[in-house]
Coordinates of C-alpha atoms and ligand atoms in Angstrom, one line a residue:
X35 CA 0.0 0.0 0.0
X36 CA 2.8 2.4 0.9
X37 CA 4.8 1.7 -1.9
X38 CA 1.7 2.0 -4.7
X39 CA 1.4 5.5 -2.7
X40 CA 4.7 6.7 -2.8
X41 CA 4.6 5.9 -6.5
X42 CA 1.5 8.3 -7.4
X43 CA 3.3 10.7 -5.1
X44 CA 6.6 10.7 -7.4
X45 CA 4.3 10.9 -10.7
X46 CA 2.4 13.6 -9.3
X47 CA 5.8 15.7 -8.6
X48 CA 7.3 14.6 -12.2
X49 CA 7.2 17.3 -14.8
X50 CA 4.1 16.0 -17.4
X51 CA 5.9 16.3 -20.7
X52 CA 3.2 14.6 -22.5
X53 CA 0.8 17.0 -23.9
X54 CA -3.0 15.9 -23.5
X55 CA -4.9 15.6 -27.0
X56 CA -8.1 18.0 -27.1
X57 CA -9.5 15.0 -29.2
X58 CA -9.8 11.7 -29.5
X59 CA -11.2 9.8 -32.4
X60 CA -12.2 5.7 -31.9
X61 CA -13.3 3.3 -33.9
X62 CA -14.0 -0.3 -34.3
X63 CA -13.1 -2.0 -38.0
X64 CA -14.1 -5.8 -39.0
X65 CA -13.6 -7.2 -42.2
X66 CA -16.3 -5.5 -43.8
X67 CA -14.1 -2.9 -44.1
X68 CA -11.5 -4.8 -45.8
X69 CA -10.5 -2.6 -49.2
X70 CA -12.5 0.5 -48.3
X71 CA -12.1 3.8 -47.3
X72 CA -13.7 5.8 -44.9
X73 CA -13.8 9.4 -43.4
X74 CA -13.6 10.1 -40.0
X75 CA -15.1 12.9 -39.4
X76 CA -13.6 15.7 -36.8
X77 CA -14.4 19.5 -35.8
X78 CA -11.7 21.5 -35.9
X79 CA -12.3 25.4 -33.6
X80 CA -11.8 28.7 -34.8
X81 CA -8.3 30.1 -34.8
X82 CA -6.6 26.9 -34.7
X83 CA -2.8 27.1 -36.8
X84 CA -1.8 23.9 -35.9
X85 CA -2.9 20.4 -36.2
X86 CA -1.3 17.4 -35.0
X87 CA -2.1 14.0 -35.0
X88 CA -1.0 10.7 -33.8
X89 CA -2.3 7.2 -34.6
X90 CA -2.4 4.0 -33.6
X91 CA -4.1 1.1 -34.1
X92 CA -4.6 -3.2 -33.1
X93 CA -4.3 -6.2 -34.9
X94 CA -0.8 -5.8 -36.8
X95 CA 0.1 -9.0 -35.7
X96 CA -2.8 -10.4 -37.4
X97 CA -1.5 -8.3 -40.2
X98 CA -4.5 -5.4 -40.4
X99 CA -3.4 -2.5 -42.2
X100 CA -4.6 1.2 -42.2
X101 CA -3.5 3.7 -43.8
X102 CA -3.9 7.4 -43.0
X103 CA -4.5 11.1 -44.8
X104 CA -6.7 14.5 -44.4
X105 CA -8.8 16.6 -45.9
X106 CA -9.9 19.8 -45.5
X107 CA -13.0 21.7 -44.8
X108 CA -13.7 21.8 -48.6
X109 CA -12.7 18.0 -49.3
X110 CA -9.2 19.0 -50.9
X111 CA -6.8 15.8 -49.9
X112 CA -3.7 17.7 -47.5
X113 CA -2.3 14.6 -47.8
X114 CA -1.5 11.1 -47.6
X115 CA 0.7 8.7 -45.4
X116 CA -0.5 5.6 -46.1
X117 CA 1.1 3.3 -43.3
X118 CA 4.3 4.7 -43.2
X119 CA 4.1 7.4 -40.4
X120 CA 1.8 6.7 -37.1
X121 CA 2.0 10.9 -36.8
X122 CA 1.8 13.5 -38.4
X123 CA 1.5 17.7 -38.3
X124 CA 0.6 20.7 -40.6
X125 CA 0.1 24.0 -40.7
X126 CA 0.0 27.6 -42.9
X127 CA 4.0 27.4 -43.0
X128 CA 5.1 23.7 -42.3
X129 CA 4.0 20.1 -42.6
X130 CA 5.6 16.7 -42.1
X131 CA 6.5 14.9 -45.3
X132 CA 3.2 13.5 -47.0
X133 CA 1.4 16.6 -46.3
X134 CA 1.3 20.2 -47.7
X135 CA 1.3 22.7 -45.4
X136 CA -2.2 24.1 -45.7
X137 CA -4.1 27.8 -44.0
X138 CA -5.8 26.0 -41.1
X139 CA -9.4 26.9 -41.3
X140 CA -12.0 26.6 -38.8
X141 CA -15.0 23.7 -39.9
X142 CA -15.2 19.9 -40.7
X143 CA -12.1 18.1 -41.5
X144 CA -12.1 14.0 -42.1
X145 CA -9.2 11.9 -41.4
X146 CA -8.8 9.7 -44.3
X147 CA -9.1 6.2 -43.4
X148 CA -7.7 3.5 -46.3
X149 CA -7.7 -0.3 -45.3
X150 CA -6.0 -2.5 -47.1
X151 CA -6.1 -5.8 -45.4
X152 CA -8.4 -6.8 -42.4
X153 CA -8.5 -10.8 -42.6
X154 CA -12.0 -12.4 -42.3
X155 CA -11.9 -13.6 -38.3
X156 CA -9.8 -10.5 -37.3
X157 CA -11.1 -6.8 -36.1
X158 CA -9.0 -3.7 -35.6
X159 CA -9.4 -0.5 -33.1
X160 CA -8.2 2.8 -33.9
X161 CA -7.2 6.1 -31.9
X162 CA -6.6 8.7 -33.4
X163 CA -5.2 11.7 -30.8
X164 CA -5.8 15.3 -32.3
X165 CA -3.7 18.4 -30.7
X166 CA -4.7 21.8 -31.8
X167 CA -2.1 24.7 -31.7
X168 CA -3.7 28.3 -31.1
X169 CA -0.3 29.9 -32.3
X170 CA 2.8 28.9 -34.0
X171 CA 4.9 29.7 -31.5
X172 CA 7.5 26.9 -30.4
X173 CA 6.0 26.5 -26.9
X174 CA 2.7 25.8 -28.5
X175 CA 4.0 22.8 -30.6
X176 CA 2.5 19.4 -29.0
X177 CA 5.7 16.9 -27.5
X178 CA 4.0 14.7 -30.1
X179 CA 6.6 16.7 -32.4
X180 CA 8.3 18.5 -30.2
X181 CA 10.9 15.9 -28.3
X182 CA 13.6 16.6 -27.2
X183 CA 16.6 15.7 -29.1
X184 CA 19.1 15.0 -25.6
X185 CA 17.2 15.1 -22.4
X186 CA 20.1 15.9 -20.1
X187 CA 20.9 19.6 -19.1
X188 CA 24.4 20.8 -20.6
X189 CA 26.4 23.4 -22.5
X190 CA 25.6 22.9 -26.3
X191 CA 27.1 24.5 -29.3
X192 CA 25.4 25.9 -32.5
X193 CA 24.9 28.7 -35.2
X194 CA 22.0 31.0 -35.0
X195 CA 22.6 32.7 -38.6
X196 CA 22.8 31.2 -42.0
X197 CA 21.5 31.5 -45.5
X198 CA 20.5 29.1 -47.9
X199 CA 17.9 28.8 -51.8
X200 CA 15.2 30.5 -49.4
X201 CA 17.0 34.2 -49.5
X202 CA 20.6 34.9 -50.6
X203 CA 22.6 32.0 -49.7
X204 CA 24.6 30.1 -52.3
X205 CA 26.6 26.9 -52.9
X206 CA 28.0 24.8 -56.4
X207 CA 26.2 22.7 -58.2
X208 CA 27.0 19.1 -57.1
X209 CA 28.5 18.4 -60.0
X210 CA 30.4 21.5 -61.3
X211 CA 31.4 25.3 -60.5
X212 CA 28.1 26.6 -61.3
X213 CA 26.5 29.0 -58.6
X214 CA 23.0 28.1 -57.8
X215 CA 20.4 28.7 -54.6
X216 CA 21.3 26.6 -51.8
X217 CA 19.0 23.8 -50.4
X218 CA 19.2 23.8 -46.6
X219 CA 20.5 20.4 -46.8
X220 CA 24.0 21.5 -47.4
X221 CA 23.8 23.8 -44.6
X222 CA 22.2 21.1 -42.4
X223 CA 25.2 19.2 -43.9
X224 CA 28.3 21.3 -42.9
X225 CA 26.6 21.8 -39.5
X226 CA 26.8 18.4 -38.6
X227 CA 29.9 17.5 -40.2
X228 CA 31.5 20.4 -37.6
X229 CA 29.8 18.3 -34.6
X230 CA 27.1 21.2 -34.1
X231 CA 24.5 20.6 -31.6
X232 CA 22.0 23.0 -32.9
X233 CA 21.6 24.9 -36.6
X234 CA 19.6 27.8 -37.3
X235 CA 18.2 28.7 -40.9
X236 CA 17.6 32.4 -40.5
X237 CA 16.6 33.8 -43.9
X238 CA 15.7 36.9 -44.7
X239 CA 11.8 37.9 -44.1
X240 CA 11.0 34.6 -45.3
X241 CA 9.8 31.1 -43.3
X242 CA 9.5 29.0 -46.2
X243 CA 12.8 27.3 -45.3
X244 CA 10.8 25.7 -42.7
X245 CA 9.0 23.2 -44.3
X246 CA 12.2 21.6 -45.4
X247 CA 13.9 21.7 -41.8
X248 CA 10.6 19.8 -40.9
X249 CA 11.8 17.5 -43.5
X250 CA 15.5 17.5 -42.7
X251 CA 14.7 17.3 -38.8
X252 CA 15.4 13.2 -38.6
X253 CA 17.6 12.9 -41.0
X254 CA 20.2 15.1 -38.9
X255 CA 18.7 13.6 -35.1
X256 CA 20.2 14.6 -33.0
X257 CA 21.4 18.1 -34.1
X258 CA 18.7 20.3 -33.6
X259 CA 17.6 22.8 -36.8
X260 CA 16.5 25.5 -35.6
X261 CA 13.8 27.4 -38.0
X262 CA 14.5 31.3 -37.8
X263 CA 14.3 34.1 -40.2
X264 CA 16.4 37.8 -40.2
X265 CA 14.3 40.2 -40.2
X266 CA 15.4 42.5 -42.6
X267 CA 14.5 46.6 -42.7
X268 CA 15.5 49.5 -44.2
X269 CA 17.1 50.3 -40.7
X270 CA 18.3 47.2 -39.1
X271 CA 18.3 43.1 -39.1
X272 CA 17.2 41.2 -36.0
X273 CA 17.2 37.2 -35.8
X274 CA 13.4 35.9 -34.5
X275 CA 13.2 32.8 -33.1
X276 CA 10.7 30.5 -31.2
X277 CA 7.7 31.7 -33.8
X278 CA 6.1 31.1 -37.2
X279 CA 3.8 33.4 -37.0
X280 CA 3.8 36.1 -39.4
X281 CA 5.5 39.6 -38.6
X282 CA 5.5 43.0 -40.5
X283 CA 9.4 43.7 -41.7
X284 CA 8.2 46.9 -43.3
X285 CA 9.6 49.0 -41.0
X286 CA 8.9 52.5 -43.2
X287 CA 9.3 54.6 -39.9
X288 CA 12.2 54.3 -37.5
X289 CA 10.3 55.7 -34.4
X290 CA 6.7 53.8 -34.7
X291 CA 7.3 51.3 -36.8
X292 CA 10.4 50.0 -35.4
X293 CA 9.3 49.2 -31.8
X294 CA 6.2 47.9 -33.3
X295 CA 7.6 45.7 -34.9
X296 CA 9.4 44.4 -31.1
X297 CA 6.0 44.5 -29.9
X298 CA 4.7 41.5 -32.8
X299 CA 7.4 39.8 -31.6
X300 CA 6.7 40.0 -28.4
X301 CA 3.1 39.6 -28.6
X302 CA 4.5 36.2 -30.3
X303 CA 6.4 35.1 -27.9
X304 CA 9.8 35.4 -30.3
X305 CA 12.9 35.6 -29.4
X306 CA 14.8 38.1 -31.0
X307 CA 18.8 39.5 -31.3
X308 CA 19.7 42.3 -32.8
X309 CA 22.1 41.5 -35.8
X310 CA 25.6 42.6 -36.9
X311 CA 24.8 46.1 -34.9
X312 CA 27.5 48.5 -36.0
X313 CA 27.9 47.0 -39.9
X314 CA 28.0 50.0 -42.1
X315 CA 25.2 50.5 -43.7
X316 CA 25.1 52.0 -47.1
X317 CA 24.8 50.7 -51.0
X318 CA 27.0 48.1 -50.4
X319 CA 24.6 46.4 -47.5
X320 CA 21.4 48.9 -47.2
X321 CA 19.8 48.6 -43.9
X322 CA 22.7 46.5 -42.5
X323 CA 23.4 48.8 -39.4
X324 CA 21.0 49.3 -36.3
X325 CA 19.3 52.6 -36.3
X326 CA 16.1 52.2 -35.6
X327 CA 14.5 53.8 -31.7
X328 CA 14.3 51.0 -29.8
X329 CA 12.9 49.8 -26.5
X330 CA 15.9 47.7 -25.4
X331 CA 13.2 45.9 -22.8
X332 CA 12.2 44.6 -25.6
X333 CA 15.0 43.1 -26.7
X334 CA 16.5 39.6 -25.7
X335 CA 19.9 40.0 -27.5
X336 CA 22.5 41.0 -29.6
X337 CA 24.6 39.4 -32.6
X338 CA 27.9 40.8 -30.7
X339 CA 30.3 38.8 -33.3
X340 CA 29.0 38.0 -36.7
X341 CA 30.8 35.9 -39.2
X342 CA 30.6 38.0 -42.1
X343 CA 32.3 41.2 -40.4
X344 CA 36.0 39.6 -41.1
X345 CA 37.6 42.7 -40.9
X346 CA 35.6 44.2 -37.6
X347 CA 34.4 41.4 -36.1
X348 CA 34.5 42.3 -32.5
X349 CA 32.5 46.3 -33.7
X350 CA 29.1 44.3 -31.7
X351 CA 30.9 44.5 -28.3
X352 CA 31.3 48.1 -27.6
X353 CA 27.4 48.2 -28.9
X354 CA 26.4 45.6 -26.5
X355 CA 28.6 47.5 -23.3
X356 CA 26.5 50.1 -23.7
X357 CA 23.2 48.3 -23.9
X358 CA 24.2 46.7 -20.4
X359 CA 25.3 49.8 -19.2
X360 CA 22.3 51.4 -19.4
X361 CA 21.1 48.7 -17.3
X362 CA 19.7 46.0 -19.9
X363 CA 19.9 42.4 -19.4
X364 CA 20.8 41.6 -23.2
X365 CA 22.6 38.6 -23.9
X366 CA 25.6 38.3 -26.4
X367 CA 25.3 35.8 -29.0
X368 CA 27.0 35.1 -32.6
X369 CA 26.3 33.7 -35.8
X370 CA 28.0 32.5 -38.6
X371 CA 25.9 34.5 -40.9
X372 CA 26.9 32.0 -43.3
X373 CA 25.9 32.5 -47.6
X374 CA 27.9 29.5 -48.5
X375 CA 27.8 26.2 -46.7
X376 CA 30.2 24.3 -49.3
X377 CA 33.2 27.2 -48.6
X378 CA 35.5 25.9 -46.1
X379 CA 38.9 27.3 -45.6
X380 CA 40.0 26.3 -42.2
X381 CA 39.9 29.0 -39.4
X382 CA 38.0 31.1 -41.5
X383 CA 34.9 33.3 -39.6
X384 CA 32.0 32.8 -42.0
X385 CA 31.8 29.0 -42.2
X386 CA 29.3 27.2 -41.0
X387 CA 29.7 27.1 -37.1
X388 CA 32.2 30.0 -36.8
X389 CA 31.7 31.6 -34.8
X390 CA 30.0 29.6 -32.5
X391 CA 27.5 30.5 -29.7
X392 CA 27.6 27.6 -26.2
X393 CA 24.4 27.9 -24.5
X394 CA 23.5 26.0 -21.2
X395 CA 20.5 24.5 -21.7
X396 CA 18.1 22.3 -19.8
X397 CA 17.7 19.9 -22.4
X398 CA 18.5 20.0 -26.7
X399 CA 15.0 21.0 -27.7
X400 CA 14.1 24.3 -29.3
X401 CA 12.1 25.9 -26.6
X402 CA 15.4 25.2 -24.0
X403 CA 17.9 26.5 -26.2
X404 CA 15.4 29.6 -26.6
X405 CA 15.4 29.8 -22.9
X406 CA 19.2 29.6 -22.8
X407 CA 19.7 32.7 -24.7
X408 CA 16.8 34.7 -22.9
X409 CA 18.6 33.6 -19.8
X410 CA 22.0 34.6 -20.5
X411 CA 23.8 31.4 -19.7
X412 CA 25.7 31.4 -22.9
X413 CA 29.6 31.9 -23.8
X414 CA 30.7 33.0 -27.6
X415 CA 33.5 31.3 -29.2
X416 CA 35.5 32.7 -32.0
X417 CA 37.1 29.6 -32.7
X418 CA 34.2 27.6 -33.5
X419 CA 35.6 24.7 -31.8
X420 CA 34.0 21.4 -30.5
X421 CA 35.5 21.6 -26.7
X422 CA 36.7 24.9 -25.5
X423 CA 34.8 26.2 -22.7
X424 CA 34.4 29.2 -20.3
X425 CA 32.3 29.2 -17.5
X426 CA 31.9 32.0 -14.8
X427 CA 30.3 31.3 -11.4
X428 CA 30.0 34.3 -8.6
X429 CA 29.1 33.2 -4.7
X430 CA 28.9 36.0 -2.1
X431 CA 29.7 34.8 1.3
X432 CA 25.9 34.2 2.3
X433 CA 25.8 30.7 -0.1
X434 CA 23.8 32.8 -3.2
X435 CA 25.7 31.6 -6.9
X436 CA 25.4 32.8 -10.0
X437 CA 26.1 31.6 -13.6
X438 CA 26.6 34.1 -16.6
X439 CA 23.2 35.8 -17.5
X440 CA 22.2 36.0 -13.5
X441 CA 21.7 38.5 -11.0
X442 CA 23.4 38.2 -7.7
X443 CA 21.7 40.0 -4.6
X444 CA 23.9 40.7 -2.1
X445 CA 24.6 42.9 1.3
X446 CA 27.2 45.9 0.3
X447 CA 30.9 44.9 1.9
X448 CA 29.7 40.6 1.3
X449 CA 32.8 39.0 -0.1
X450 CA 32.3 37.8 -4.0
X451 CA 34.3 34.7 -4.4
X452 CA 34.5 34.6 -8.8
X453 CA 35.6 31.4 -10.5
X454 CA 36.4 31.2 -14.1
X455 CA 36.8 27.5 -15.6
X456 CA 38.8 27.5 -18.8
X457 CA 39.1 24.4 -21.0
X458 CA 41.1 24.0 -23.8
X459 CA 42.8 26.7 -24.4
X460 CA 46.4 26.3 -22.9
X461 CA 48.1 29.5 -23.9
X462 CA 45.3 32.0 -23.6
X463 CA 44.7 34.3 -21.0
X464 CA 41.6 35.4 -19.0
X465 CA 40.2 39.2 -19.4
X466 CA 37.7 40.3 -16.8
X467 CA 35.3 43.1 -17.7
X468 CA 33.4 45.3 -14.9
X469 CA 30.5 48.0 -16.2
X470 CA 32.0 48.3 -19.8
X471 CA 35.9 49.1 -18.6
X472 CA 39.0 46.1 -18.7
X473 CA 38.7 45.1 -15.0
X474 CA 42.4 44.0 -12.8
X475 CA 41.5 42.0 -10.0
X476 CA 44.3 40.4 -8.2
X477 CA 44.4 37.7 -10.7
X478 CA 46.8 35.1 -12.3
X479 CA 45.2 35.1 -15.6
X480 CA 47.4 32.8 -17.6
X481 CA 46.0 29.1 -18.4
X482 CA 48.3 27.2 -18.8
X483 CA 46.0 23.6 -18.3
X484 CA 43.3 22.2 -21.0
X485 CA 41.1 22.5 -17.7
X486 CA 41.7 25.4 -15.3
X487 CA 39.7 27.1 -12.6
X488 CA 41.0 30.8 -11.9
X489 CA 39.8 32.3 -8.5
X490 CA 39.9 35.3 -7.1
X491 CA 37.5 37.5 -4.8
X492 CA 35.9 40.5 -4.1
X493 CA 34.4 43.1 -1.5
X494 CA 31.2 43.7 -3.2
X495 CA 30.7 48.1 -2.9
X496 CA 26.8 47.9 -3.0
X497 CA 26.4 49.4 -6.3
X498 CA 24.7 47.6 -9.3
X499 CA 27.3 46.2 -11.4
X500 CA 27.7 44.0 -14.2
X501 CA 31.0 41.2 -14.6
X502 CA 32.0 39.3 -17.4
X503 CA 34.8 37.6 -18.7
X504 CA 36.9 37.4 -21.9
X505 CA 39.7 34.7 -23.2
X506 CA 42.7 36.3 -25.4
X507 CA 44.9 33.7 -27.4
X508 CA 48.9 34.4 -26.7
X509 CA 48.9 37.0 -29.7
X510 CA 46.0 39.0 -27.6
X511 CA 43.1 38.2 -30.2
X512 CA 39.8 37.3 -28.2
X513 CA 38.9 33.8 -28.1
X514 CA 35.3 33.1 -26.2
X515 CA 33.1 35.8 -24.9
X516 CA 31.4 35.7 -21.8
X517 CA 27.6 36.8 -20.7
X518 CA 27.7 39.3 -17.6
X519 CA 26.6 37.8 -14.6
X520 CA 24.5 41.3 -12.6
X521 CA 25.1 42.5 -9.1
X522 CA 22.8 44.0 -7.3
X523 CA 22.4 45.3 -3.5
X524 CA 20.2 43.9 -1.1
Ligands
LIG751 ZN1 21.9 40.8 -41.9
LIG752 ZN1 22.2 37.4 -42.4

């Protein structure tokens, strides 16, 4: 009795991953349905964007068969799987293969029911569970497509900017010299080749790329795609993420349109960072540079290193300094802002994966690495590189810790011990940063080890403060970027 107990305790306690269908279609099938087809009707409510369905049925032992599509309020066939996929999802912008994605309206839609073999003496029951999305934002998604890629918490590594057929970017033809639009699968390619964890497909003002990520999703398991677009104005480009929903680009007005455009993201739950900030912008890349008024609590983060600035690729920092100086929590992330997957000089910032942003996230899954970014606990590195690591914990003397991206609340005159845990990157040396200005602590800041801890402490003055740290290679270039962890008073 106890022990039954303690077990409905524990799955009372346990996180419920599994989303509950808001339908569930049954049915009972004998041979008299052997060779037919039939419609199963279901009602789908207004302002649904999303459907998703999962399927099962008995008697495969006994070798019944049935096979599965959909049509629409107006009888148009979305789609058909036959037997080879027991789920499936579509909407306005994506579908899973079998399926065109399709403007979800409200009204009667009919699963499409095709059996093929149910013997004489056998019967089959079917369940059909239907999930309706009221947006298209990531957190909406049922887990039904939604799973997690790695379950366990840890730092991963991926690209959140790159181009492919859907706006400008570019690769060979397979078999010759010939420039042509690049399909996401070479990007998809390169990404995994480098050991990425997560890729993002931003493109500009467009979201058609998604449908083939959906596509491409399994094939790369378990390197996450991540679907994104660059928004792309007159005045500025910002990275959304976490959303398919539509959102106006035409900023025409940099003072009403510009945070309006932060509010539709907002209102959408996106994500969004601010790309290359400082890029000149001009003829040459029109609209490339951030000028539009902005209400920075809008604003998640900021592309502080971007690929494609080879010459002044550390112009985001100084940006970002003042952002956090005025007393934003913005995180610093970087993309590749990659154009052409099949390029790949060594060491060259641009390729897929370089740079590279290291989030800690709870899990590999969209909405966690999402939550990573909005969190702050994420590290930039130049290098691009599958191991190095920089990781910055603050303690004051009550017990209270912090990881990059947190705030820290302590007493003025508390003792901050700092630790900074370097790996693999013997040679380098650690730069600390304190409100925007190169900060000298009493501080050995030469690693020498592939995995070193550097500590040092502080008397914390009672002003609000922001720390971060930097790693420089032996010629003084930076390697990894770190978030700022805040202090605050009590
Ligand atoms: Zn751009
Ligand atoms: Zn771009």
């Amino acid at each position: 009795m106890t022990r039954i107990l303690l077990i409905a305790v524990m799955l009372w306690t346990l996180p419920v991953r599994a989303s509950q269908p808001d339908l569930v279609l049954k049915g009972h099938l004998t041979n008299s349905n052997h060779q037919t087809y039939i419609q199963v009707p279901f009602d789908v409510p207004q302002q649904t964007q999303r459907i998703t369905v999962k399927f099962d049925y008995s008697g495969k032992q006994e070798r019944s068969v049935i096979d599965l599509g959909l049509t629409g309020p107006d009888g148009r066939l979305l789609g058909w799987s036959g037997g080879n996929k027991s789920e499936f999802t579509i909407s306005a912008v994506d579908a899973t293969p079998s399926y065109i994605p399709t403007p979800i309206h409200a009204g009667r839609w009919h699963l499409l029911l095709g059996i093929p073999n149910l013997r004489k003496m056998s019967s089959s029951d079917y369940e059909a569970h239907i999930f309706f999305s009221k947006t298209l934002g990531a957190s909406d998604e049922p887990d039904v497509i939604s799973k997690p890629l790695k379950a366990q918490a840890g730092w991963y590594r991926g690209d959140f900017h790159a181009h492919t057929a859907h706006s400008d970017g570019s690769c060979n033809r397979w078999n010759s010299s010939e420039k042509v639009p690049c399909p996401v699968f070479v990007t998809a390619l390169a990404a995994a080749k480098r050991g990425l964890d997560f890729m993002a497909i931003t493109d500009h003002n467009t979201l058609s790329h998604a449908h083939s990520v959906r596509e491409l999703q399994p094939y790369f398991n378990p390197m996450l795609l991540l679907v994104g677009r660059e928004i792309t104005t007159f005045f500025g480009h910002a990275n959304v993420f976490g959303t398919l929903a539509d959102i106006n680009f035409q900023v025409v007005s940099q003072e009403s349109d510009s945070n309006r455009l932060l509010q539709d993201v907002a209102a959408q739950k996106g994500l969004i960072s601010i790309n290359h900030p400082v890029r000149p912008s001009g003829e040459l890349c029109m609209g490339c540079g951030w000028n539009n008024q902005t209400d920075w609590k809008k604003v998640q983060a900021i592309e502080v290193v971007n690929g494609a600035d080879v010459d002044t690729i550390f112009s985001g920092v100084p940006f970002w300094h003042s952002q956090l100086n005025a007393g934003h929590y913005i995180t610093g992330i970087s993309g590749s802002d990659n154009h052409q997957p099949d390029q790949e000089k060594p060491n060259y910032t641009g390729r897929v994966g370089q740079p590279s942003t290291v989030v800690f996230a709870s899990e590999l899954s969209q909405n966690a690495i999402i939550n990573a970014v909005r969190q702050g606990h994420a590290f930039i590195d130049i290098t691009g590189s599958n191991d190095k690591l920089l990781e910055i914990t603050a303690q004051s003397s009550g017990g209270e810790k912090a990881m990059m991206g947190d705030r820290l609340q302590a007493a003025k005159g508390t003792n901050i011990q700092l630790r900074i845990q370097v790996k693999n990157a013997a040679g380098s040396n650690v730069q600390l940063w304190k409100d925007g200005k190169k900060w000298s602590l009493d501080l050995d800041n030469h690693i020498t080890r592939n995995d070193q801890t550097i500590e040092t402490s502080w008397s914390f003055d009672g002003d609000a403060h922001w720390l971060r740290a930097d790693v420089q290679d032996q010629s003084g270039k930076t390697i990894m970027i770190g978030n700022p962890i805040y202090l605050h008073s009590k």
